[in-house]
Amino acid sequence: MERIGVSGAALIDIDGVLTVDWQPLPGAVAAMERLRSAGLPLALVTNTTSRTRARIAAKLAGAGFPIGEDDILTAPSVTAAYLREHYPGARCALLNSGDVSEDLAGVTLVDVAEGARANVDVVVVGGAGDAFGYAALNAAFRHLQRGARLVAMHRNLYWRTSEGLDLDTGAFLPGLERAARVEAEVTGKPAEAFYATALAHLGAVASETLMVGDDIETDVLAAQRFGITGVLVRTGKYLPETHRSATGTPDHVLDSFADLPALLGR
């Protein structure tokens, strides 16, 4: 077994890299165990907006991953910090599929539809799903027309499920922006602030850190622009045509996360 170098740190996406529909991908648990045994500082960084950090940690631990809540950084938790800093005390209308209120501590939340006639300072858009119906999107649009700011947890176009690719927020957000003539403030990946928060969480520097993801633009190339080494895996939402048409070239391409210990060993 190759020895894994431990100088540096790793940021690792979850959905499509470690799991699909929360089921471990082949070799992912064993690879994570090797990274842990080697003492590599790591954080799981995800735009997942359907589960809290605690629920994600419990799900991964139940699947065999040696992971705890403190190892996880989510778009909602980063968004909460952003809102507390930039919009303290604001009334925030949340449009999201899934309950992540636990990770939005310190933020005053109202449901988009329930707050239709109320004063709303910020429309917060999370992950897409059944909640993204016409009524909710139109309510968000009306808040924006009345002067609310728009904060988006991410711009992901789709994600991988066991049944194929499903649409995500990026398929709806541009329409809201164009109709309301506003531009969203994005807090999750690929925002630089997200990567800065992740590095600070680990006490790591960009030049000695790598990012492992299945989304070439949001995970890999965005991290590379921040000075982080980018590692693309051919699992999850990876598509050859997206790889070929990307705006840049990953530093490394692996068949799966299971190959990461060997890469670090080299």
XYZ file of C-alpha atoms in Angstrom, residues 8 13 27 36 45 64 85 89 113 122 130 147 172-173 186 188 193-194 199 203 212 219 255 258 261:
25
model
C -1.754 20.114 2.859
C -17.663 17.378 -2.568
C -14.390 2.298 -3.024
C -8.235 9.638 7.782
C -17.940 20.988 1.076
C -19.527 3.769 6.954
C -22.799 39.800 8.242
C -31.821 41.545 11.228
C -45.579 32.134 -0.080
C -34.003 39.372 1.128
C -41.063 20.331 -5.562
C -37.063 45.919 -3.630
C -34.681 28.762 -12.512
C -32.445 31.490 -11.076
C -24.173 33.681 -4.686
C -22.112 28.582 -2.132
C -16.089 33.410 -0.273
C -17.168 29.785 0.047
C -9.788 27.073 3.943
C -6.513 26.511 8.764
C -12.258 16.994 -5.439
C -16.151 22.467 -8.028
C -12.096 7.759 -12.550
C -11.401 5.709 -4.816
C -5.203 7.975 -2.161
